[in-house]
Short mmCIF file of C-alpha atoms and ligand atoms in Angstrom, two decimals:
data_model
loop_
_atom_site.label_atom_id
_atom_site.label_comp_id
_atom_site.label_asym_id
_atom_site.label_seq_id
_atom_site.Cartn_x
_atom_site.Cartn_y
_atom_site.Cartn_z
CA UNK A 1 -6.39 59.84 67.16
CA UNK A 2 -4.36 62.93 66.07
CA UNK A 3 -5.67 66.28 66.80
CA UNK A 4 -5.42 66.93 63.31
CA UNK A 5 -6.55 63.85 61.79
CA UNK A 6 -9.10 64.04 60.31
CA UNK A 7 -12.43 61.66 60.09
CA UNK A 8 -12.46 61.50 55.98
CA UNK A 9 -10.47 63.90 54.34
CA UNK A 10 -11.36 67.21 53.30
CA UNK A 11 -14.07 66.45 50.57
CA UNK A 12 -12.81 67.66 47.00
CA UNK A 13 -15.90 67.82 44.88
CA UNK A 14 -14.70 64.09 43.22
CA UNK A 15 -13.76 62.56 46.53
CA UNK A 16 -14.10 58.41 46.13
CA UNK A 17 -16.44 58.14 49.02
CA UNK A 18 -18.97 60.91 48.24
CA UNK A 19 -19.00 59.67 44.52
CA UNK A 20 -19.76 55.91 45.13
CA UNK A 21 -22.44 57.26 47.98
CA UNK A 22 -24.34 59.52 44.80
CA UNK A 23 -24.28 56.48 42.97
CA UNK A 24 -25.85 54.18 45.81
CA UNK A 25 -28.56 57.48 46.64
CA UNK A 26 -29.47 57.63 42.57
CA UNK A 27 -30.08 53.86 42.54
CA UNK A 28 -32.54 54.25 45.68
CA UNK A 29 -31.46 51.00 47.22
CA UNK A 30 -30.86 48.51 44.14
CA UNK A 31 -27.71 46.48 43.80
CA UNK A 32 -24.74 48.33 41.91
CA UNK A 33 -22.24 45.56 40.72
CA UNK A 34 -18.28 46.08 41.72
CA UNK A 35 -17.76 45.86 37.72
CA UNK A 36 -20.09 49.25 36.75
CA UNK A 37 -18.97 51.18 40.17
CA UNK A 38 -15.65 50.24 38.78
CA UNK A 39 -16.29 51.46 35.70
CA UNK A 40 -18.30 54.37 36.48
CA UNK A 41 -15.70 56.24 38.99
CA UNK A 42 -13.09 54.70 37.18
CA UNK A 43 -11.44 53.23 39.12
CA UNK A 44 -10.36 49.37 40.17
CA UNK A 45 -12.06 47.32 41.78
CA UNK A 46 -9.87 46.81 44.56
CA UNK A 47 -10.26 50.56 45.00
CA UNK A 48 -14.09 49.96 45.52
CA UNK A 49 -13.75 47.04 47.90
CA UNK A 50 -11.24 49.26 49.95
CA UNK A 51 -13.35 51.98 50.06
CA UNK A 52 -16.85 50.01 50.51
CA UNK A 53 -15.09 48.55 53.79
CA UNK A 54 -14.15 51.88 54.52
CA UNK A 55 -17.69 53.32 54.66
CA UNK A 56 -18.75 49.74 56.41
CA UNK A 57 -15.99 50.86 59.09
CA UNK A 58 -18.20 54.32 59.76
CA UNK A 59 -21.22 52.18 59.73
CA UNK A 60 -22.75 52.48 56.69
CA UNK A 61 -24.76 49.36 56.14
CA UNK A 62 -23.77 47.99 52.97
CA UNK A 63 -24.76 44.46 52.07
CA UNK A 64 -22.48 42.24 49.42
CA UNK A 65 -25.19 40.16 47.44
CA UNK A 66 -23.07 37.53 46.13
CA UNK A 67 -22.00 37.55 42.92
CA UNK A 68 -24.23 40.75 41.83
CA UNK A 69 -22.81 43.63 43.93
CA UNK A 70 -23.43 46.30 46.71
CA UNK A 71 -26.41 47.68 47.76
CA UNK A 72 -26.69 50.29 50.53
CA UNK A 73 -29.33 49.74 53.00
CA UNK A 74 -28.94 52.07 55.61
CA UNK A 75 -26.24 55.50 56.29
CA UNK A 76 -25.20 56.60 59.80
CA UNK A 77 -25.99 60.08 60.76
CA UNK A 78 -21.88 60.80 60.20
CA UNK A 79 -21.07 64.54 60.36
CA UNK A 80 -18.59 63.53 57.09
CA UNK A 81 -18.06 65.95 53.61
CA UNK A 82 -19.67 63.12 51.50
CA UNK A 83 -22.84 63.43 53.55
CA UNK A 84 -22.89 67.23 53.97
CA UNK A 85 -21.91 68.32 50.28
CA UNK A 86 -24.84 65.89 49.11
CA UNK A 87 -27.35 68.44 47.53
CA UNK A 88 -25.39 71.12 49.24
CA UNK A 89 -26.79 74.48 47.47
CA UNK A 90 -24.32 77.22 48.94
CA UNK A 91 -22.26 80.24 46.94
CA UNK A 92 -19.59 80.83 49.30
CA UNK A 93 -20.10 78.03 52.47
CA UNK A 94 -18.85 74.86 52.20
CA UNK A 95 -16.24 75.34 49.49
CA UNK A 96 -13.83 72.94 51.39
CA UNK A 97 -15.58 70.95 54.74
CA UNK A 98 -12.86 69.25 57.02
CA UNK A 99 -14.08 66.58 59.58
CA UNK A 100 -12.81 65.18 62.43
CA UNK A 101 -13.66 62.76 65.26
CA UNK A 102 -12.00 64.62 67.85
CA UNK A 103 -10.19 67.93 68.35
CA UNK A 104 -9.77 70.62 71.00
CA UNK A 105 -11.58 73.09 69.17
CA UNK A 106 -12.88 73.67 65.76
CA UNK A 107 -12.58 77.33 66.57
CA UNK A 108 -9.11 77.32 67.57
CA UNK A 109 -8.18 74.95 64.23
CA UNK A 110 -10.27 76.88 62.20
CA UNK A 111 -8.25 79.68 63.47
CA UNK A 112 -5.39 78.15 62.55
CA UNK A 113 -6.16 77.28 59.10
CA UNK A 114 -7.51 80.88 58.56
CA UNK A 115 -3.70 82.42 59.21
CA UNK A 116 -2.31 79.83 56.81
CA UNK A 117 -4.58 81.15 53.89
CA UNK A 118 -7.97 78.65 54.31
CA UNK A 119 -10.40 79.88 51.60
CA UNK A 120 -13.84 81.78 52.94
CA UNK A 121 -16.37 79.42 53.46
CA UNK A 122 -13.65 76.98 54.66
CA UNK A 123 -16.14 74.88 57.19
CA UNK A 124 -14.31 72.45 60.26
CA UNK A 125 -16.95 70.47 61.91
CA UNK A 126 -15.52 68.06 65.08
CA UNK A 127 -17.87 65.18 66.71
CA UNK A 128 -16.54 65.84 69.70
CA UNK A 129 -14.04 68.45 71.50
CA UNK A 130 -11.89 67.94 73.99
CA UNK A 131 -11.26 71.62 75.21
CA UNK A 132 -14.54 73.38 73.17
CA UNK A 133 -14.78 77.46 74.19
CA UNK A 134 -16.77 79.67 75.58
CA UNK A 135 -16.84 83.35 75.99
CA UNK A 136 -14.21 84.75 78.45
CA UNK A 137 -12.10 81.34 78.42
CA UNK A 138 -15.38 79.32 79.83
CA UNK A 139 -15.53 75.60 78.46
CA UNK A 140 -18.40 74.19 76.18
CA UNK A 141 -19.55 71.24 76.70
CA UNK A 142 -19.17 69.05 74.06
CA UNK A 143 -19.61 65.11 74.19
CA UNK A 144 -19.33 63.15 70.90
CA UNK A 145 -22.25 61.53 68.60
CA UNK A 146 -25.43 63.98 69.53
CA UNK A 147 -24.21 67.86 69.12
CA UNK A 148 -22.99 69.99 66.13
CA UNK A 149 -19.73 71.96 67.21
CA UNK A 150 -18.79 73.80 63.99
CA UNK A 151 -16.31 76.66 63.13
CA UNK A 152 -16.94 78.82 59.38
CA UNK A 153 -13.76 81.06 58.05
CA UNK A 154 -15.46 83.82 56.56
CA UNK A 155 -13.43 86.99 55.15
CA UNK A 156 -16.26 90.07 54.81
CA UNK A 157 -14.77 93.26 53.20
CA UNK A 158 -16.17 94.99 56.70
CA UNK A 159 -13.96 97.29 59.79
CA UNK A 160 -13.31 95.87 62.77
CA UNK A 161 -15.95 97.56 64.21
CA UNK A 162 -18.68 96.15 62.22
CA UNK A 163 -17.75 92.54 63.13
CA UNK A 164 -20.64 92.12 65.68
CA UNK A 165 -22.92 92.42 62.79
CA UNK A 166 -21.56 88.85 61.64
CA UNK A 167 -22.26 87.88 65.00
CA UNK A 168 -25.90 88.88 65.26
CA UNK A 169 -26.02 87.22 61.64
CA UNK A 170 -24.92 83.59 63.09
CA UNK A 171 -27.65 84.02 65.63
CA UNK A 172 -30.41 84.70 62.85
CA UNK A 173 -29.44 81.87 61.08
CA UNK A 174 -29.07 79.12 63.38
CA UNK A 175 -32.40 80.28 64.89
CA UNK A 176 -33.84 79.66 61.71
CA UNK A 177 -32.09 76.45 61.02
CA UNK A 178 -34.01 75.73 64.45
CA UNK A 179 -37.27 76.47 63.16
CA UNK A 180 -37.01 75.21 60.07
CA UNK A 181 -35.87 71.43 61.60
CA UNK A 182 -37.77 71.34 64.46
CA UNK A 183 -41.57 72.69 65.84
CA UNK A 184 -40.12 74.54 68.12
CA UNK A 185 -39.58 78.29 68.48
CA UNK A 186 -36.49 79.56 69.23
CA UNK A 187 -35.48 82.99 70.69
CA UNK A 188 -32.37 84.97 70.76
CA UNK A 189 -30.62 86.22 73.72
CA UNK A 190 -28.14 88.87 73.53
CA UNK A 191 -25.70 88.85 72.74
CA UNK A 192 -24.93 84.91 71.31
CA UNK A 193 -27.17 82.49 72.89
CA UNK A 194 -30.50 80.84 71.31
CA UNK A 195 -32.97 79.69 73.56
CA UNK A 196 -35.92 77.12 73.58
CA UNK A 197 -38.47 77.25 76.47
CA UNK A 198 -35.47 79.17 78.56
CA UNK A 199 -33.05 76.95 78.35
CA UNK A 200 -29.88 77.35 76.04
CA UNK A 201 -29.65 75.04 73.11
CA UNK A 202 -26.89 76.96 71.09
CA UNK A 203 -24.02 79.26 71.39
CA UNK A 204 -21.85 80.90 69.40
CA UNK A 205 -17.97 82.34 69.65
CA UNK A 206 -17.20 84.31 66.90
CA UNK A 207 -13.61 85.25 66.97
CA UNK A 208 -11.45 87.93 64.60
CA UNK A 209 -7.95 88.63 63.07
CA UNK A 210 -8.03 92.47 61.86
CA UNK A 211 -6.10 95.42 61.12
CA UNK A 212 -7.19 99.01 62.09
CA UNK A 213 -9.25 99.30 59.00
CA UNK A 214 -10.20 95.83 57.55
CA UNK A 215 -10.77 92.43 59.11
CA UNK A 216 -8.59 89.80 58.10
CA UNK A 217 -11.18 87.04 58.72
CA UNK A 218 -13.89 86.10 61.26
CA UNK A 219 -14.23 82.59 62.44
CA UNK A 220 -18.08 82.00 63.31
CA UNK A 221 -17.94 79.12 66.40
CA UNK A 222 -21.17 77.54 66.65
CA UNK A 223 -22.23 74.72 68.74
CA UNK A 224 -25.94 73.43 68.70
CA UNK A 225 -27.05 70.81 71.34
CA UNK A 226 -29.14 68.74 69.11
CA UNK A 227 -29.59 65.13 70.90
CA UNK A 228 -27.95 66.11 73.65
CA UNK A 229 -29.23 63.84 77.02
CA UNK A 230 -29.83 65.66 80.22
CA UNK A 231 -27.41 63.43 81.82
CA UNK A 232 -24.54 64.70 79.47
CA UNK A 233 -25.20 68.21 81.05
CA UNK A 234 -22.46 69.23 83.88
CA UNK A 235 -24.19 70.39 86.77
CA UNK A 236 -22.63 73.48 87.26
CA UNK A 237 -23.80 75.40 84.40
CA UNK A 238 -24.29 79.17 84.58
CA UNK A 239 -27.69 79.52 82.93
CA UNK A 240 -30.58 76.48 82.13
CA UNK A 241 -29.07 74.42 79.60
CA UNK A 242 -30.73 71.96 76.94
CA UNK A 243 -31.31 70.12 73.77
CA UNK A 244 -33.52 70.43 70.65
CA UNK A 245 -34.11 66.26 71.46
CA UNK A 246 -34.88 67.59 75.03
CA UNK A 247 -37.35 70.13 73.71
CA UNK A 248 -39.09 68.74 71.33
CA UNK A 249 -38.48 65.08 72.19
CA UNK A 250 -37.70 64.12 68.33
CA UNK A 251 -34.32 63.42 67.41
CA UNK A 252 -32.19 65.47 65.04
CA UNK A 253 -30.16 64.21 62.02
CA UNK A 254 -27.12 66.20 62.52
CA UNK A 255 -26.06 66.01 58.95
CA UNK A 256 -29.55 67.66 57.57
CA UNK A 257 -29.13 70.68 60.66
CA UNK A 258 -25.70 71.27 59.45
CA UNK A 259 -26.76 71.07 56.19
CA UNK A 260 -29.78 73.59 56.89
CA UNK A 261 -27.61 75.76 58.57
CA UNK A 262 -25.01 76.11 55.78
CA UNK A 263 -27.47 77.01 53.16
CA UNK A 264 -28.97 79.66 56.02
CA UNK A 265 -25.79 81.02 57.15
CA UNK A 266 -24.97 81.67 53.60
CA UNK A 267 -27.86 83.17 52.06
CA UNK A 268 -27.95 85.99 54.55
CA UNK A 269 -24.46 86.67 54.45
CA UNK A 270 -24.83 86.90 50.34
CA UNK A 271 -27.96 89.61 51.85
CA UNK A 272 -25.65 91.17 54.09
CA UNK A 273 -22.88 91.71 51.51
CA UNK A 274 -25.03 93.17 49.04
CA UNK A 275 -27.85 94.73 51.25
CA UNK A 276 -26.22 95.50 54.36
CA UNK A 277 -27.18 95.12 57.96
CA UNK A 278 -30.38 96.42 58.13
CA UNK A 279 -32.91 93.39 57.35
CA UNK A 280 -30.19 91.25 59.86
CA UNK A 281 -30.90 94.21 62.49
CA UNK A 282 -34.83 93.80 61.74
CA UNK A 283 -34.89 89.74 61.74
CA UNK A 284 -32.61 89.44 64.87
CA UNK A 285 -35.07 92.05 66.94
CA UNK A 286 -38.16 90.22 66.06
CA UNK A 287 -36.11 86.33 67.05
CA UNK A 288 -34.93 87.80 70.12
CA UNK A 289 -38.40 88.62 72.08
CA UNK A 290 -36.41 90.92 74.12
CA UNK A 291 -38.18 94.09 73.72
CA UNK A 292 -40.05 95.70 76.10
CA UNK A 293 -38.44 92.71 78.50
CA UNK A 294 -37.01 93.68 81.68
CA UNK A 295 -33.31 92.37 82.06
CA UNK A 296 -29.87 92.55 84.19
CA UNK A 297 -26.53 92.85 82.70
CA UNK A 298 -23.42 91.74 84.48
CA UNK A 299 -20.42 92.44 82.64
CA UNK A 300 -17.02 92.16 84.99
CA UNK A 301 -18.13 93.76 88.43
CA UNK A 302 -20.91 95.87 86.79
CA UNK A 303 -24.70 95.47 86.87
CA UNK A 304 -27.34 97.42 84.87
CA UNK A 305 -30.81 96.60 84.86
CA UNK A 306 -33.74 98.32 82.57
CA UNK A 307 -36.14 97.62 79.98
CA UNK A 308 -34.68 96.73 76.43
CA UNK A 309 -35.32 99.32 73.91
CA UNK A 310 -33.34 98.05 71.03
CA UNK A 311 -30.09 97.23 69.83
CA UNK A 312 -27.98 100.48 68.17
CA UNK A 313 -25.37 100.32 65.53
CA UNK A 314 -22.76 98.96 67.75
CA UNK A 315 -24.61 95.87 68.36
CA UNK A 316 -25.16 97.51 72.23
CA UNK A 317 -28.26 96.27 73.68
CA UNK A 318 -30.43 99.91 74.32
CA UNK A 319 -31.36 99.34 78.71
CA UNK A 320 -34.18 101.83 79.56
CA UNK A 321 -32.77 102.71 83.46
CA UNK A 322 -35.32 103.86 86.22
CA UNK A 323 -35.81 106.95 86.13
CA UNK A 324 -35.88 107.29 81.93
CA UNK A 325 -32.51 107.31 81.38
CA UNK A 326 -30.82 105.23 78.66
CA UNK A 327 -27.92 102.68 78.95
CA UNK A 328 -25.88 100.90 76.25
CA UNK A 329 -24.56 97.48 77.35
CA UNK A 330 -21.69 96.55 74.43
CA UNK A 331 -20.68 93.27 76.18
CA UNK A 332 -21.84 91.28 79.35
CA UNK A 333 -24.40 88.34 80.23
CA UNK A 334 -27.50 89.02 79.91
CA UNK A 335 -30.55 88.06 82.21
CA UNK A 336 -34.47 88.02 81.77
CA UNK A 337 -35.91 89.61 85.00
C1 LIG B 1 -20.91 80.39 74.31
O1 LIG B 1 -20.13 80.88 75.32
O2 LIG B 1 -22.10 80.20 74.38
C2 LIG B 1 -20.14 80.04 73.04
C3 LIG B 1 -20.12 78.58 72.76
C4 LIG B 1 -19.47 78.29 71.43
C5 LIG B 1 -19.21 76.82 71.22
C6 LIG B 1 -18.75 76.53 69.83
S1 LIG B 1 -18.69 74.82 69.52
C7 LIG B 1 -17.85 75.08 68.05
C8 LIG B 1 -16.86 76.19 68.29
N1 LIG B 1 -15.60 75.69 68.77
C9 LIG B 1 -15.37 76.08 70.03
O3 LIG B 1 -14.35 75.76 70.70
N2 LIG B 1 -16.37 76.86 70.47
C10 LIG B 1 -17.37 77.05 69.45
P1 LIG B 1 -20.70 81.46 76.68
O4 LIG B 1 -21.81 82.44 76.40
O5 LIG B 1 -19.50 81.97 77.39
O6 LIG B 1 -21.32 80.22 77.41
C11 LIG B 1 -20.50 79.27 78.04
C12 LIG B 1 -21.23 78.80 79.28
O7 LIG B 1 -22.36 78.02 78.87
C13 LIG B 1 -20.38 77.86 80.13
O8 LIG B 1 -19.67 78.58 81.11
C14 LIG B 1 -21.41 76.92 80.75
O9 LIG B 1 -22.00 77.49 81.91
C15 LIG B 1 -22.50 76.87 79.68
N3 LIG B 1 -22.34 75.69 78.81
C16 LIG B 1 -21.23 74.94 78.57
N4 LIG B 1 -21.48 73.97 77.69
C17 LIG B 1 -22.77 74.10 77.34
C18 LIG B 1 -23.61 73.39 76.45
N5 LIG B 1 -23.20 72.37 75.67
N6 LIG B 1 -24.89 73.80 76.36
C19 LIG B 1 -25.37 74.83 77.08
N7 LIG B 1 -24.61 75.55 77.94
C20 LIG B 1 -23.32 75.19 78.06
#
């Protein structure tokens, strides 16, 4: 498949697919005839055969009951616009969602798309990436058919300097979108990684075109292990690794995470626009469980250990040294001593 080709098209808000799946969900399983979807999206009905084999080839379970219709019986859990959009309730996120099956990274596309002009809230979502990044050129792992890898184009009328704040804002919300879709209770470690029972279930690569005073755009890169099998794990990783299927031993329907996670991510950057960074600040503190925790940071050749005090308004994490005296640690790994 073509890096760039994508999985469905980019939904438009009248897309074929997503309009003949509303009509299936309203009907709650009865049989629609080809004659009054035909009529309905207005279309022929060559156009709705086409497209019903289409969403048969995707593996939506659609039966033919002869001479009466179509009936749906069963969707697959398809990271696809029609599926996403449905009962989508967003401002800014979302206004165009581009799938694919495959691609390097959604970051780097997203990136892409972001320099030709992609709208905010511009949302690329892959099922699986070949080369998926890291921090500091490291890979992420990302096989297809059990994980969320997602990059959002978001353009905040912030400095350069404030960007981290966008950052920490990711973290809040996909920490919520884990609480809200599993039992579990997620933590935040500084300065991108969520965390169940210790092990790493999510991380995020938020990446930045700017100017001295203004950011161009941000892309946030967020990848979620959701179903992810402890045999898909390398061995090699560099902290304890896992899934939200590992954790809690329930499967996750991608589409309602990602879905969860939209409406999150934008309802606190709405907050953030209008109220600022403070109640981001407050939430992310109280998710992380880091205070009062003794920790290491490594960043390049440098180690400094201490007890977190805080985070300041850099986004540095606040290290109380031995001794009394205060560190800031603005980028690094972070470990829990
Ligand atoms: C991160 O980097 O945690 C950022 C990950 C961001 C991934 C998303 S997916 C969608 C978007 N598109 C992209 O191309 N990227 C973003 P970092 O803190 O540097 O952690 C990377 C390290 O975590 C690796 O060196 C491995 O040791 C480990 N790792 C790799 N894959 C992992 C996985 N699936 N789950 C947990 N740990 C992993």
């Amino acid at each position: 498949m073509k890096e760039t080709a994508p999985l469905i098209a980019t939904q438009g808000s009248a897309s074929l697919d997503r309009r003949i799946l509303e009509i299936f969900r309203v009907r709650g399983g009865e049989v629609v005839s080809g004659e009054e979807l035909s009529c309905l999206l207005k279309v022929s009905r060559t156009a709705v055969w086409k497209q019903i084999r289409t969403l048969k080839m995707l593996g939506y379970n659609i039966s033919a009951v002869p001479s009466q219709g179509y009936r749906l019986i069963s969707s697959p859990d398809l990271l696809i616009p029609a599926e996403i959009t449905a009962s989508l309730n967003t401002i800014r996120l979302g206004s165009e969602i581009i799938c694919f099956r495959e691609t390097g990274s959604t970051n780097a596309l997203a990136f892409k798309l972001a320099e030709e002009g992609a709208v905010e809230g511009t949302v690329v979502i892959a099922d699986a990436q070949r080369r998926g990044k890291g921090r500091l050129g490291r890979e992420w792992e990302s096989p297809p058919g059990v994980n969320l890898y997602c990059s959002i184009i978001l353009r905040p009328p912030i400095p350069p300097v404030a960007a981290f704040q966008i950052t920490f804002l990711s973290a809040v919300a996909v920490a919520r979108s884990v609480t809200r879709c599993t039992r579990l209770e997620p933590s935040i470690k500084w300065p991108n990684d969520i965390l169940v029972n210790g092990g790493k279930v999510a991380g995020l690569l938020n990446e930045m075109s700017a100017e001295t005073e203004k950011v161009n755009f941000i892309v946030l890169g967020i990848g979620v292990n959701l179903n992810m099998r402890r045999d898909q794990f390398p061995q090699n990783l560099r902290h304890p690794a896992s899934s939200l299927l590992l954790e809690g031993g329930v499967a996750i329907n991608r589409t309602g995470f990602i879905r969860d996670l939209l409406m999150n991510l934008d309802a606190l950057y709405d907050g953030y626009l209008r109220d600022g960074y403070a109640p981001i600040r407050d939430e992310w503190l109280a998710m992380s469980r880091m205070a009062g925790r003794r920790v290491r940071v490594t960043d390049n050749n440098r180690s400094t250990e201490g007890m977190v005090r805080g985070i300041d308004d850099n986004g540095a994490l606040i290290l109380e040294c031995a001794g009394g005296g205060m560190e800031r640690a603005l980028t690094g790994d972070v470990m829990i001593l």
